[in-house]
Short mmCIF file of C-alpha atoms in Angstrom, two decimals:
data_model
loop_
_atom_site.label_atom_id
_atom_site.label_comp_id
_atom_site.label_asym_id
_atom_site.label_seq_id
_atom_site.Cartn_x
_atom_site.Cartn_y
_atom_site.Cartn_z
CA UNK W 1 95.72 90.94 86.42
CA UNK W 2 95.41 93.54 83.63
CA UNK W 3 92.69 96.12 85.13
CA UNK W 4 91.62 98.98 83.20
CA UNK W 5 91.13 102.59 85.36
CA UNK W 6 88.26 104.53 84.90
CA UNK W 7 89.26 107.35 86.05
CA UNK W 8 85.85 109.28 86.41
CA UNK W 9 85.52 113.29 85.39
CA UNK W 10 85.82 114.79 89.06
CA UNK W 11 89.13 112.84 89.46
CA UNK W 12 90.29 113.99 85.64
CA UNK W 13 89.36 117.66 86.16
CA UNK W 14 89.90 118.39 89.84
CA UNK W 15 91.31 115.65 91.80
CA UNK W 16 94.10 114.40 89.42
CA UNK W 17 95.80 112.62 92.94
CA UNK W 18 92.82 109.81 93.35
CA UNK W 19 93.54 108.57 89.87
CA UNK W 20 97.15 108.39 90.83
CA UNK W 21 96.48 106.71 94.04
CA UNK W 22 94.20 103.76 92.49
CA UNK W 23 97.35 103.23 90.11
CA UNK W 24 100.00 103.32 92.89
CA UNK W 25 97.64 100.67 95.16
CA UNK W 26 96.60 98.31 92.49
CA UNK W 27 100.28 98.27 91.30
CA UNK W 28 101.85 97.46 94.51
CA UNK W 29 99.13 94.87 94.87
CA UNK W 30 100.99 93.17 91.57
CA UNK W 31 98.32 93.99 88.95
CA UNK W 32 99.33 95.86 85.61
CA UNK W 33 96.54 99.04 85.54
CA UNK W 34 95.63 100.46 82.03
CA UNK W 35 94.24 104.33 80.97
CA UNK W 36 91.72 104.47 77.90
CA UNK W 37 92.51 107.88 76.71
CA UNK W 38 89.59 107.95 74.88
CA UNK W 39 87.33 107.88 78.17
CA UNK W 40 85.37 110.74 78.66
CA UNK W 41 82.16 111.09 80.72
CA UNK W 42 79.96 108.13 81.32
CA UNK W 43 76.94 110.10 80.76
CA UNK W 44 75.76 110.59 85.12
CA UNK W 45 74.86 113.99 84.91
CA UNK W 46 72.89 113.57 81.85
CA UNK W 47 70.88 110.86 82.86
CA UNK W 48 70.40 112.17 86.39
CA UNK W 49 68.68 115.49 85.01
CA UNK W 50 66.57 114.04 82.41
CA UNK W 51 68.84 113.90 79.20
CA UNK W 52 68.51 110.52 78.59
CA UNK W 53 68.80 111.31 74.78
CA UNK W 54 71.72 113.50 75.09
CA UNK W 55 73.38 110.58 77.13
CA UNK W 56 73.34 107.88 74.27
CA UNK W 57 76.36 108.89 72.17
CA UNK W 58 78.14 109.24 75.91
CA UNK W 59 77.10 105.03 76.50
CA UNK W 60 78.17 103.98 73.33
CA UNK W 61 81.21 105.54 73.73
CA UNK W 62 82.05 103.84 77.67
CA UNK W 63 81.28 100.85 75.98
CA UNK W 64 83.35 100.95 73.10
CA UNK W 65 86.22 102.49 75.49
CA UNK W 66 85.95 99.61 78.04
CA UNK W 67 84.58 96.65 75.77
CA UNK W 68 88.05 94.79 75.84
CA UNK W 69 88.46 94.94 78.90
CA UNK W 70 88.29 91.89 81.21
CA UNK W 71 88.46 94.18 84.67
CA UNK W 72 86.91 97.87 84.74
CA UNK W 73 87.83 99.94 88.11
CA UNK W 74 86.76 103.48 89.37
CA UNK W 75 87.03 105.19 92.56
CA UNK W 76 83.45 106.58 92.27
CA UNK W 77 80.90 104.27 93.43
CA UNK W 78 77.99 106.69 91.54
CA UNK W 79 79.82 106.16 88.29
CA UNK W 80 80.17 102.69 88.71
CA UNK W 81 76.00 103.04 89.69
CA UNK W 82 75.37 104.88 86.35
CA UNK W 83 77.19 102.22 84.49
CA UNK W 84 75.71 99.51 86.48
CA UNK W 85 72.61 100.94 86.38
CA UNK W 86 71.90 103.52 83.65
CA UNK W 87 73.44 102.57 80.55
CA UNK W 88 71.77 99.54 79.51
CA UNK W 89 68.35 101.39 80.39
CA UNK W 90 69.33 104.35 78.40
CA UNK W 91 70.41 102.32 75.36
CA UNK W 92 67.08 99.99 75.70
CA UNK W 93 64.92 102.97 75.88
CA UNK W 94 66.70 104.33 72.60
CA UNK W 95 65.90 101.51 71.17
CA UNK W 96 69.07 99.99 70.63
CA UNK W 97 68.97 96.10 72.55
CA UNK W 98 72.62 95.43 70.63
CA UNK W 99 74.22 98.63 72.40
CA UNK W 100 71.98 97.45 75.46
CA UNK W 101 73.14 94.06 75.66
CA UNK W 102 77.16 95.30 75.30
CA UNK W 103 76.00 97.74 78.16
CA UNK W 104 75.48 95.04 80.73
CA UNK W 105 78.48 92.98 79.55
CA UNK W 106 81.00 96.18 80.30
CA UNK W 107 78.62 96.39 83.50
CA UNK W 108 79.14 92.79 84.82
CA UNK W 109 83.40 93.66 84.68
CA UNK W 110 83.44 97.01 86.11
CA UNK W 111 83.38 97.80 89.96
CA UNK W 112 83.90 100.31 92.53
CA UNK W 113 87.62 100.22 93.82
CA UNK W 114 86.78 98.18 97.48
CA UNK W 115 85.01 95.90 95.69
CA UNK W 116 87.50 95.14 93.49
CA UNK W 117 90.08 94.70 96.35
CA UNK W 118 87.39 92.58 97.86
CA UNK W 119 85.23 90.30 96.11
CA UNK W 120 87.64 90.15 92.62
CA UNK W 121 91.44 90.33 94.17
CA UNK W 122 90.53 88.85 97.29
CA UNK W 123 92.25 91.45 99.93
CA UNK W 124 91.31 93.55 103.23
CA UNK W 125 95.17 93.85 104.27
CA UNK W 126 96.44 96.14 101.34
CA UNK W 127 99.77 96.96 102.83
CA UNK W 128 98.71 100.61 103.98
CA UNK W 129 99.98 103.09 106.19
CA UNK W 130 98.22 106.65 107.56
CA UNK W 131 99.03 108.02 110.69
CA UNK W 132 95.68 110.03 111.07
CA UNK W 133 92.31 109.63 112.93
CA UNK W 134 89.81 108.94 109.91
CA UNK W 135 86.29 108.45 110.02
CA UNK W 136 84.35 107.05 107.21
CA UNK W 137 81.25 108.42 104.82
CA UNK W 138 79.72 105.62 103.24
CA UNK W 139 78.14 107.59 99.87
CA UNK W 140 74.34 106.99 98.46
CA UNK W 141 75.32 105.57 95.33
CA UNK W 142 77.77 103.14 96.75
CA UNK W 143 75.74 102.47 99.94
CA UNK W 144 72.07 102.43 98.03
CA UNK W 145 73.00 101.19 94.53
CA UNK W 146 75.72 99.40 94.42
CA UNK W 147 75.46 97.65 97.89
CA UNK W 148 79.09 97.40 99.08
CA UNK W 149 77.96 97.37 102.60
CA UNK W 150 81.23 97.41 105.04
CA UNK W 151 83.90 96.63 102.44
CA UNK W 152 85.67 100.10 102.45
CA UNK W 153 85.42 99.54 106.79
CA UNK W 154 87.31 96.28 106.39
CA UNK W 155 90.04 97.51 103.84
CA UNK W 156 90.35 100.46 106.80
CA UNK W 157 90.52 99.00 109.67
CA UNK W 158 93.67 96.70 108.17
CA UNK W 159 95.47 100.21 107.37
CA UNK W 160 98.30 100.50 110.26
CA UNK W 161 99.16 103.23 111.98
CA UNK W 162 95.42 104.63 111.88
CA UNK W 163 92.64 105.48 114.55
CA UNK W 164 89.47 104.74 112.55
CA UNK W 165 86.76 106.97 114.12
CA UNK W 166 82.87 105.85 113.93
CA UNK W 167 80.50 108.49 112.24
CA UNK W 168 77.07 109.24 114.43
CA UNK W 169 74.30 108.68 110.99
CA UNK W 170 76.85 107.57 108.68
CA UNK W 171 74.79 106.09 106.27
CA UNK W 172 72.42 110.09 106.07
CA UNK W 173 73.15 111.62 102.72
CA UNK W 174 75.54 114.83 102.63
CA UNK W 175 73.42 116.82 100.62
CA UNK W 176 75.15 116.97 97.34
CA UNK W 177 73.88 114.59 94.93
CA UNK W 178 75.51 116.07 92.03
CA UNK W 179 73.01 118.62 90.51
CA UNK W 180 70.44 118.21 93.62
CA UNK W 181 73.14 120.61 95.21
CA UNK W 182 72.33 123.53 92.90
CA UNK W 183 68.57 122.66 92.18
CA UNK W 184 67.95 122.74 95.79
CA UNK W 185 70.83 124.59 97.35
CA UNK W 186 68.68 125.36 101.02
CA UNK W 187 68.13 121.39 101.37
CA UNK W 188 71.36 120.89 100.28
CA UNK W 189 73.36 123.47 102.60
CA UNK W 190 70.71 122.26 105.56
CA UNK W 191 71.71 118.09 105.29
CA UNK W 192 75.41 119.63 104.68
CA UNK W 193 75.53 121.39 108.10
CA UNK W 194 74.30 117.71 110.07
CA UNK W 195 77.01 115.77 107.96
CA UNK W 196 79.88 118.41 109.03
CA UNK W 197 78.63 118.64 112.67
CA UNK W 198 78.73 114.63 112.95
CA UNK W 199 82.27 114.04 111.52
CA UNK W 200 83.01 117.33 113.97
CA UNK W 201 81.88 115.50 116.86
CA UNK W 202 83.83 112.10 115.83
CA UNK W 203 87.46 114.60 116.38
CA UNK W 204 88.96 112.84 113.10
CA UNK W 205 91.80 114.62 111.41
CA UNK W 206 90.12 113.44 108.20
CA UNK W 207 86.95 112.17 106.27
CA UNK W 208 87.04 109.83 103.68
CA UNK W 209 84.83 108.24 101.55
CA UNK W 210 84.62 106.10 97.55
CA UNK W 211 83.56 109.34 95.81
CA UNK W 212 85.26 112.59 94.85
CA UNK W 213 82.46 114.47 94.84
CA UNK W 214 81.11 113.85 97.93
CA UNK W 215 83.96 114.59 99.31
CA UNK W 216 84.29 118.25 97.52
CA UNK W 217 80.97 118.69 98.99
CA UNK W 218 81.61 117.54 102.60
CA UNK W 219 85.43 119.36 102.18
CA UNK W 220 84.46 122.63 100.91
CA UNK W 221 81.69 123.30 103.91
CA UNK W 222 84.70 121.45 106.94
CA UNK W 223 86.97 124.57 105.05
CA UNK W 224 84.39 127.25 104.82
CA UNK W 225 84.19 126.72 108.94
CA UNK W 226 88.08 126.40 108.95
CA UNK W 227 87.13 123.12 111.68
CA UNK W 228 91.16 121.94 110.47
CA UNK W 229 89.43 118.21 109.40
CA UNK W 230 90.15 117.88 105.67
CA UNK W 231 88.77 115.23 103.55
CA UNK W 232 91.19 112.01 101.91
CA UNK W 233 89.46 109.97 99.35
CA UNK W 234 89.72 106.22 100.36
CA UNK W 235 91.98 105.42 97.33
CA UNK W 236 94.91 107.94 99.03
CA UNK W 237 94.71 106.13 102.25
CA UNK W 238 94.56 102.71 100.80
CA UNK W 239 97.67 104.07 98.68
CA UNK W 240 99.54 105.35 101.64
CA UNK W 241 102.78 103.73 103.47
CA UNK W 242 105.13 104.37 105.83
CA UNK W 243 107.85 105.86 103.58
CA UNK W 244 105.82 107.80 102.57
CA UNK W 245 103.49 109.11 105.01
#
């Protein structure tokens, strides 16, 4: 299958290695994985904070980008919730029901990476290897919006070699949601320090989860309190084997 990556700005800018490890895992898998390099931002952050204007020209051009595309993937389940969710709304509300109608056609073919593996390539057992105890953050946007429930606990509990470590209130928000973190930094640091005691408690090495930036949130606050757990995002674990590990 020819699958197109969208690679998703946090990954671009800052964590260059989860866009590397979707390619690696879909590849061994036997599927031929694509890069637009004329993606840029889907348009999130505008849309989040009220810029629904501002986040037009950023729609068009995701759907334009990914149009040709049979297959759409990204290791973000809140960018795969903006697209799923946002763009057709934002292009409707503009005014525009042709742009609104391609929306919801790019929509219908893109999807978070476990459900990909899942409900479109049909596999729990991806061949993975990580010799760590990992316990597992399942993120608003994919939990809440896109709805994909235990798939990222089934693709980990086939990876060998791994201790896979229940979270007490897994499915409590971290505290980041994008800008909510610096709008309301107190609230933010306060649902922070309950997410970092939890995984704490659990004794995993590492916490993972579908989205980048929950896991720079999460991350920076587990290295702040030097605790020694770092965070993996699920796409490095799923990528992992033993020759490499």
């Amino acid at each position: 299958m020819k699958i197109a990556l969208f690679v998703t700005c946090l990954a671009d800018a800052l964590y260059p290695q989860v866009g590397r490890a979707t390619v690696t895992l879909l590849e061994r898998l036997g599927h031929e994985v694509v890069f637009p390099a004329a993606q840029t931002c889907c348009g999130q952050m505008h849309v989040n904070t009220g810029y629904q204007r501002e986040a037009l020209p950023l729609v068009r051009h995701h759907v334009e980008t990914f149009e040709d595309f049979d297959v759409v993937v990204a290791p973000s389940g809140s960018c795969v919730g903006s697209v799923r969710h946002q763009h057709a709304m934002v292009a409707r509300r503009a005014g525009d029901q042709a742009l609104a109608e391609r929306a919801e056609a790019v929509a219908t073919r893109t999807y978070e990476l476990s459900e990909l593996l899942i409900d479109v390539l049909g596999v729990e057992d991806v061949g993975a290897y990580y010799a760590h105890r990992v316990t597992y953050h399942p993120t608003c946007h994919s939990l809440r919006m896109l709805r994909v429930d235990d798939k990222p606990l089934r693709l980990l509990r086939h990876v060998r070699g791994m201790t896979l470590l229940e979270l007490p209130e897994a499915d409590q928000c971290c505290g980041f949601g994008g800008t909510f973190a610096m709008k309301n930094p107190d609230t933010s640091t306060a649902m922070l320090a309950d997410k970092m005691k939890n995984v704490i408690t659990t004794g995993a090495e590492v916490a993972t989860a579908g989205d980048a930036s929950c896991l720079m949130h999460i991350g920076g606050g587990l290295s702040r309190l030097r605790t020694g757990t770092r965070t993996v995002h699920l796409a490095e674990i799923l990528a992992g084997t033993e020759s490499v590990a």
